[in-house]
CSV table of C-alpha atoms and ligand atoms in Angstrom, one decimal:
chain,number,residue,atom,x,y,z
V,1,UNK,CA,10.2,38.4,-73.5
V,2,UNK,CA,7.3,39.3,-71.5
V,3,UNK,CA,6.1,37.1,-68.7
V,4,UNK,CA,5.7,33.4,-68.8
V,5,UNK,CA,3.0,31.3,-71.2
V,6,UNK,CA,3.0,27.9,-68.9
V,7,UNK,CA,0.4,25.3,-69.9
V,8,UNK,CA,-0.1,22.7,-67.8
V,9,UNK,CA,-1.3,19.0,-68.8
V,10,UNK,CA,-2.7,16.0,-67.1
V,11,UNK,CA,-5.4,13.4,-65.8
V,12,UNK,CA,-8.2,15.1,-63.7
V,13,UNK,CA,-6.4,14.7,-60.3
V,14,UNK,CA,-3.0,15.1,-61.1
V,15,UNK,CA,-2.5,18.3,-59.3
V,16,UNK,CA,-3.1,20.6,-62.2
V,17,UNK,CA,-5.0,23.1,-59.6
V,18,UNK,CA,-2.4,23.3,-56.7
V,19,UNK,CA,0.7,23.3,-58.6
V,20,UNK,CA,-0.9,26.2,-61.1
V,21,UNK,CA,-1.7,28.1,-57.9
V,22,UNK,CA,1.4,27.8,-56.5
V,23,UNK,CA,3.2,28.8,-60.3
V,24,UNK,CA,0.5,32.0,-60.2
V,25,UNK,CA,1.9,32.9,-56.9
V,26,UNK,CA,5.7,32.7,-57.8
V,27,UNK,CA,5.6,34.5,-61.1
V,28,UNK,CA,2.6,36.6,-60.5
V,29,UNK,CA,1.3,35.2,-63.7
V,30,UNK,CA,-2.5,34.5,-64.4
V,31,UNK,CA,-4.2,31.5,-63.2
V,32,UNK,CA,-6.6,30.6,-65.9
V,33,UNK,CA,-8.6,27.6,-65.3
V,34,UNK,CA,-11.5,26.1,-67.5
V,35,UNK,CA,-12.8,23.8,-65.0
V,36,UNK,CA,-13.6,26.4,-62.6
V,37,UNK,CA,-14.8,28.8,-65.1
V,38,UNK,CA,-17.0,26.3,-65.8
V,39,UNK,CA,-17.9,25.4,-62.5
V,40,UNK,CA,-18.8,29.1,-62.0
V,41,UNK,CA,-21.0,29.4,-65.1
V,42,UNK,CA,-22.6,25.4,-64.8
V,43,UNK,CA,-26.1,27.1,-65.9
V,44,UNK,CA,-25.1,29.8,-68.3
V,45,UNK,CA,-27.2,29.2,-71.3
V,46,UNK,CA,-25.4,28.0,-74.3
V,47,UNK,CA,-28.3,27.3,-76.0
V,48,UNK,CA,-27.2,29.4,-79.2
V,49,UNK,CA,-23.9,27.3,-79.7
V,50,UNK,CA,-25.8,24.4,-81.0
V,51,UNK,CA,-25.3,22.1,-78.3
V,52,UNK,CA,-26.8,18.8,-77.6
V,53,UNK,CA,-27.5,20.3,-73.9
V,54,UNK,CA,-28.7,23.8,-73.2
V,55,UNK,CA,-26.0,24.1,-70.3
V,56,UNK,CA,-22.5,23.2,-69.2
V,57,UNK,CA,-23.6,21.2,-66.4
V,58,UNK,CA,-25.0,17.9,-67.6
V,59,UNK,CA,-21.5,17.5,-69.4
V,60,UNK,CA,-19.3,18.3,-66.3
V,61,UNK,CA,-21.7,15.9,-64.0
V,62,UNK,CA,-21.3,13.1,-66.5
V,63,UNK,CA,-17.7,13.4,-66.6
V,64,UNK,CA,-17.9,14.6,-70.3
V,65,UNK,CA,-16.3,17.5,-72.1
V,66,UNK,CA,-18.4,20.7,-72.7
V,67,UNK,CA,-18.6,21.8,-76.3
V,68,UNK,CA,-15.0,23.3,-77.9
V,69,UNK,CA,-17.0,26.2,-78.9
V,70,UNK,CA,-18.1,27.6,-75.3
V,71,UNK,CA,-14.7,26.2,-73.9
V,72,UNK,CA,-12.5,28.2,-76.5
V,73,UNK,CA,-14.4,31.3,-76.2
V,74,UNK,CA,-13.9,31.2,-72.5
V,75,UNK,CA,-9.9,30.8,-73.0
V,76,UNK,CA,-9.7,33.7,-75.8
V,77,UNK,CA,-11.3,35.9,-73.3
V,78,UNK,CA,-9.4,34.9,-70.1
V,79,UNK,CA,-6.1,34.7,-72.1
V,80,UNK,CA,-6.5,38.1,-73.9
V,81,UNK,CA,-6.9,39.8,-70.5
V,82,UNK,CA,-3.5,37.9,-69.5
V,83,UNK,CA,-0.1,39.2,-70.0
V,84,UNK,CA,1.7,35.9,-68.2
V,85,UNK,CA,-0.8,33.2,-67.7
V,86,UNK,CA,-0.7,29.5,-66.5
V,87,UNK,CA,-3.2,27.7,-68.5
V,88,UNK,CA,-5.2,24.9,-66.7
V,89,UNK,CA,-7.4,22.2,-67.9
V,90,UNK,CA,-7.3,23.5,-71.7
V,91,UNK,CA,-6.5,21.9,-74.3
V,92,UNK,CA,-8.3,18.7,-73.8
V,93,UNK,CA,-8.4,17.5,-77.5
V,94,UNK,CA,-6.4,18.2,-80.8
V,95,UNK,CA,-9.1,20.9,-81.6
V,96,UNK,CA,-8.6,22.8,-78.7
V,97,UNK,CA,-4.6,22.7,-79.3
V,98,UNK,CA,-5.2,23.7,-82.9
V,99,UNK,CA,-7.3,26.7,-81.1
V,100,UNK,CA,-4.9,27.8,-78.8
V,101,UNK,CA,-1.9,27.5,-81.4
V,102,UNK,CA,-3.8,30.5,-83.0
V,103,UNK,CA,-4.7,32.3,-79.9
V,104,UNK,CA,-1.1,32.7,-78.6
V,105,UNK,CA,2.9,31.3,-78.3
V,106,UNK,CA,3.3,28.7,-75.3
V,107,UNK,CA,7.2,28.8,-73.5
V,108,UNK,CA,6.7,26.3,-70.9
V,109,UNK,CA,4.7,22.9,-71.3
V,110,UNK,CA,4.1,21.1,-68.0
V,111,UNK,CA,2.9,17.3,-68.3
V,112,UNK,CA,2.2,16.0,-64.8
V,113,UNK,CA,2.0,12.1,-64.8
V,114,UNK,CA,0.3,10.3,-62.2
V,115,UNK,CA,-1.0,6.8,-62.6
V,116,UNK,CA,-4.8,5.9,-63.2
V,117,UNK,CA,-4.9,3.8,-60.3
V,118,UNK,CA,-3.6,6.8,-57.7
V,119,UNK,CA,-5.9,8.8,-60.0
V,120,UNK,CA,-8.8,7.2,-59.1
V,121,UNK,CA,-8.0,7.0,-55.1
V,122,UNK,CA,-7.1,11.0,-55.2
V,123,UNK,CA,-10.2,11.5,-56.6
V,124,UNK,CA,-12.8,9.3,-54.9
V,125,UNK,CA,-11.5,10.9,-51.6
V,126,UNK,CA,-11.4,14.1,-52.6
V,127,UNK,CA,-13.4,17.0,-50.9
V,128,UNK,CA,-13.6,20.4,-51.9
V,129,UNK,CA,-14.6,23.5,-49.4
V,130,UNK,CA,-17.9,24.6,-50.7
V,131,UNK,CA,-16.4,28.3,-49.6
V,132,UNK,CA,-12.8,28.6,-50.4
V,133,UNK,CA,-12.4,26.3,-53.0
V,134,UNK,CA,-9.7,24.2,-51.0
V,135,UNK,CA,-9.3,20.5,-51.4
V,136,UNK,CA,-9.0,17.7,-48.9
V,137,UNK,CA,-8.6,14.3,-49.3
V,138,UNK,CA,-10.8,11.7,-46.9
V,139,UNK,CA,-7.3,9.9,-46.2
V,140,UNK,CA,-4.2,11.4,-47.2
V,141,UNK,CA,-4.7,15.2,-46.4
V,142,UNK,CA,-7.6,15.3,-43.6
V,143,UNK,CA,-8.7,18.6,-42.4
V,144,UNK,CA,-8.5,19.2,-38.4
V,145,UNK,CA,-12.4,18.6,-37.9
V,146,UNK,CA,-14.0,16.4,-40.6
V,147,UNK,CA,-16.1,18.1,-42.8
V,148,UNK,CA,-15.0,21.9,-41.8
V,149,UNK,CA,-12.5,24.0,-44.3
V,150,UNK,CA,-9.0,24.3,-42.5
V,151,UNK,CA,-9.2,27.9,-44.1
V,152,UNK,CA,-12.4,29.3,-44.2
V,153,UNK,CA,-14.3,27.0,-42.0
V,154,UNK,CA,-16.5,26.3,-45.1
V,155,UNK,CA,-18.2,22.9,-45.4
V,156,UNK,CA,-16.2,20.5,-47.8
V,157,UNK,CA,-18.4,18.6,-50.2
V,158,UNK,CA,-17.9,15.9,-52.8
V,159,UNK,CA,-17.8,17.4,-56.5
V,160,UNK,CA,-20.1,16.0,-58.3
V,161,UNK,CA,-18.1,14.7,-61.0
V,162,UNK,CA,-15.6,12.9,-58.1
V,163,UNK,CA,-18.1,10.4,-57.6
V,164,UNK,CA,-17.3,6.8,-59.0
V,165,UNK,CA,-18.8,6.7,-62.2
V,166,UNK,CA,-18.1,10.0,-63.8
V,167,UNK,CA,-14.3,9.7,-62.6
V,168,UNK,CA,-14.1,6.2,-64.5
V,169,UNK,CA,-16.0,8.1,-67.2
V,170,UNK,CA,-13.5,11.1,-67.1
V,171,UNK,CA,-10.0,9.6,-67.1
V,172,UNK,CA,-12.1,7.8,-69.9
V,173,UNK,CA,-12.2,10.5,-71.6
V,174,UNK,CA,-8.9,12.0,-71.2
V,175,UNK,CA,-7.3,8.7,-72.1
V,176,UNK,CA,-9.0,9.1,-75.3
V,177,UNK,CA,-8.9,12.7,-75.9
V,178,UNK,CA,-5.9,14.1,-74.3
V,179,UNK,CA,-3.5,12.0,-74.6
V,180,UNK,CA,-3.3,12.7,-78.2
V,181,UNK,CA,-2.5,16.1,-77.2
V,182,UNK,CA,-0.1,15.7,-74.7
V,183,UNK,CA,2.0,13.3,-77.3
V,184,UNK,CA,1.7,16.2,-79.3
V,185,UNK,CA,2.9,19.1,-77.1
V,186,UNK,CA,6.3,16.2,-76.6
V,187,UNK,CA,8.0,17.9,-79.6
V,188,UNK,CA,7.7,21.5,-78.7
V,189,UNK,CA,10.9,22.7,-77.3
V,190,UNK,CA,9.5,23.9,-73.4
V,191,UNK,CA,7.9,20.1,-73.0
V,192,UNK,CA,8.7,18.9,-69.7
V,193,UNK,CA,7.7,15.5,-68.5
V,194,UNK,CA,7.0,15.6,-64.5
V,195,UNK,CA,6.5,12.8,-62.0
V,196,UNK,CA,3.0,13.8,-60.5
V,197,UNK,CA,3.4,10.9,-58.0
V,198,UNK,CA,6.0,12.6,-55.6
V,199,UNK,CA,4.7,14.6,-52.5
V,200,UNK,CA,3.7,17.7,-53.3
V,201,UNK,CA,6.4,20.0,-52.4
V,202,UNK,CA,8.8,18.2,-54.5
V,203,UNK,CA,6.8,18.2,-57.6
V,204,UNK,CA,6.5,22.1,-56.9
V,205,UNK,CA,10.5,21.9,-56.7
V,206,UNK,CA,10.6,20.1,-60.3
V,207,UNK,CA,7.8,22.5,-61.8
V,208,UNK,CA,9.9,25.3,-60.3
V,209,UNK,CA,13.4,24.5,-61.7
V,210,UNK,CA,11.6,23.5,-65.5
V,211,UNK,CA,9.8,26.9,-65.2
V,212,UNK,CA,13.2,28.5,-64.6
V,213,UNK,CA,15.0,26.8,-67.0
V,214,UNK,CA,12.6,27.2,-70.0
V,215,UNK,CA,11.1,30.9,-69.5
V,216,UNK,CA,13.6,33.8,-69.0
V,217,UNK,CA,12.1,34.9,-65.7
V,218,UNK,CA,14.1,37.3,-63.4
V,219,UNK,CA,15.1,35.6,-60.2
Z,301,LIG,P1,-11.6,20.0,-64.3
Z,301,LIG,O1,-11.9,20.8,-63.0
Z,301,LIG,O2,-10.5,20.6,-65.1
Z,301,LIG,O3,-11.5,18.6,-64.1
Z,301,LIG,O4,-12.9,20.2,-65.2
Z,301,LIG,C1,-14.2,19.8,-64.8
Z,301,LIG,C2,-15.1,19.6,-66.0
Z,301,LIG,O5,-15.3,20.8,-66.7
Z,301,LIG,C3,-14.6,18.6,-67.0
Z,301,LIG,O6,-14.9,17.3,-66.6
Z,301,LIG,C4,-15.4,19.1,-68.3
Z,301,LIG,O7,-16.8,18.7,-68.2
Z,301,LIG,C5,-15.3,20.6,-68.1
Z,301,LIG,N1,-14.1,21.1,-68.8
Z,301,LIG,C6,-13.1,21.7,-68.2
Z,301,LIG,N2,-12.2,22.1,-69.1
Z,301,LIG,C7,-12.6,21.7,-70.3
Z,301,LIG,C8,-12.2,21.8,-71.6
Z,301,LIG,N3,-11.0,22.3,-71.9
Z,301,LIG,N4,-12.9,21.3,-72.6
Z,301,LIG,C9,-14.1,20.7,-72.4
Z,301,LIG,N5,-14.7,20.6,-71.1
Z,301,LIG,C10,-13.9,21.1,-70.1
């Protein structure tokens, strides 16, 4: 076997980003990640796909999912460039899993749980360096001097989408569009249920050990 196919499920503000960094890192794997490939591309025009919108961006500022067609197109690309990949933020509806299920073989399915209540206080308080693409949190993970990247010294900002009414609107949307999936991906033999509530480091110790378990990657 060749190295790992990990896909990664959960609410915005799970963790999806950090622990997918941290499994790109271990397994030197891929980190493929539709949400900031959009975020990079929020005015490419689209126009030609027969959208309701000419660009990604009103959908990510309201919260709402940009069209399958621009989404898949980005994953067929990123993923046939891969050889291992951790797959972020895609799929995020039964259309997109039916997609992927002809784009490539998954090993490892990771579904990080965290409640929509400690959703919604992750991501209200969430800032994001504006440089580096590092997150803070307004309470539970300040940086040294407010406003200023730990890292980079960038300036953090608010994401546009983090603000109160697209993130009701967003785990809106993922109640109703990914949850399907996810109850889906619970019969395919690398599903692995992980509590997304647990500090950090241990939910990176869970990830780890499933990871290990389900791919055959060397030690
Ligand atoms: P994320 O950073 O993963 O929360 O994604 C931010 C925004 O990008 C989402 O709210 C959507 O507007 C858009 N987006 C990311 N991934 C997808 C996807 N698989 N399908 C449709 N829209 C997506």
């Amino acid at each position: 076997m060749g190295q790992p196919h990990i896909l990664i499920l959960g609410p915005p503000g799970a963790g999806k980003g950090t622990q997918s960094g941290n499994i790109a890192e271990e397994y030197g794997i891929e980190h493929v990640t539709t949400g900031d490939a959009l975020r990079g591309n929020k005015d490419m025009d689209i126009s030609d796909m027969d959208t309701e919108y000419d660009t990604p961006r009103a959908y990510m500022e309201a919260g709402d999912l940009v069209p399958d067609a621009v989404v898949n197109a980005i994953v067929e690309e990123a993923l046939s460039a891969a050889d291992g990949f951790v797959l972020d933020g895609y799929p995020r509806n039964l259309e997109q899993a039916e997609e992927l299920s002809g784009m490539t073989d998954i090993d490892v399915v990771l579904s990080l749980e965290v409640s929509r209540e400690e959703l919604v206080d992750r991501l209200s308080g969430r800032r994001v360096c504006d440089g580096c693409g590092a997150n803070f949190h307004v309470e539970f993970d300040q940086p040294a001097e407010e406003g200023i990247c730990d890292g980079c010294g960038g300036e953090l900002e608010q994401r546009e989408d983090d603000r109160p009414e697209a993130v009701e609107n967003r785990l809106d949307v993922f109640d109703e569009n990914t949850t399907p999936v996810i109850e889906q991906y619970q019969d395919h033999e690398g599903f692995v249920a992980i509590d997304g509530e647990q500090p950090p480091a241990e939910v990176w110790g869970a990830i780890d050990s499933a990871v290990r378990e389900r791919a055959n990657v060397s030690e």
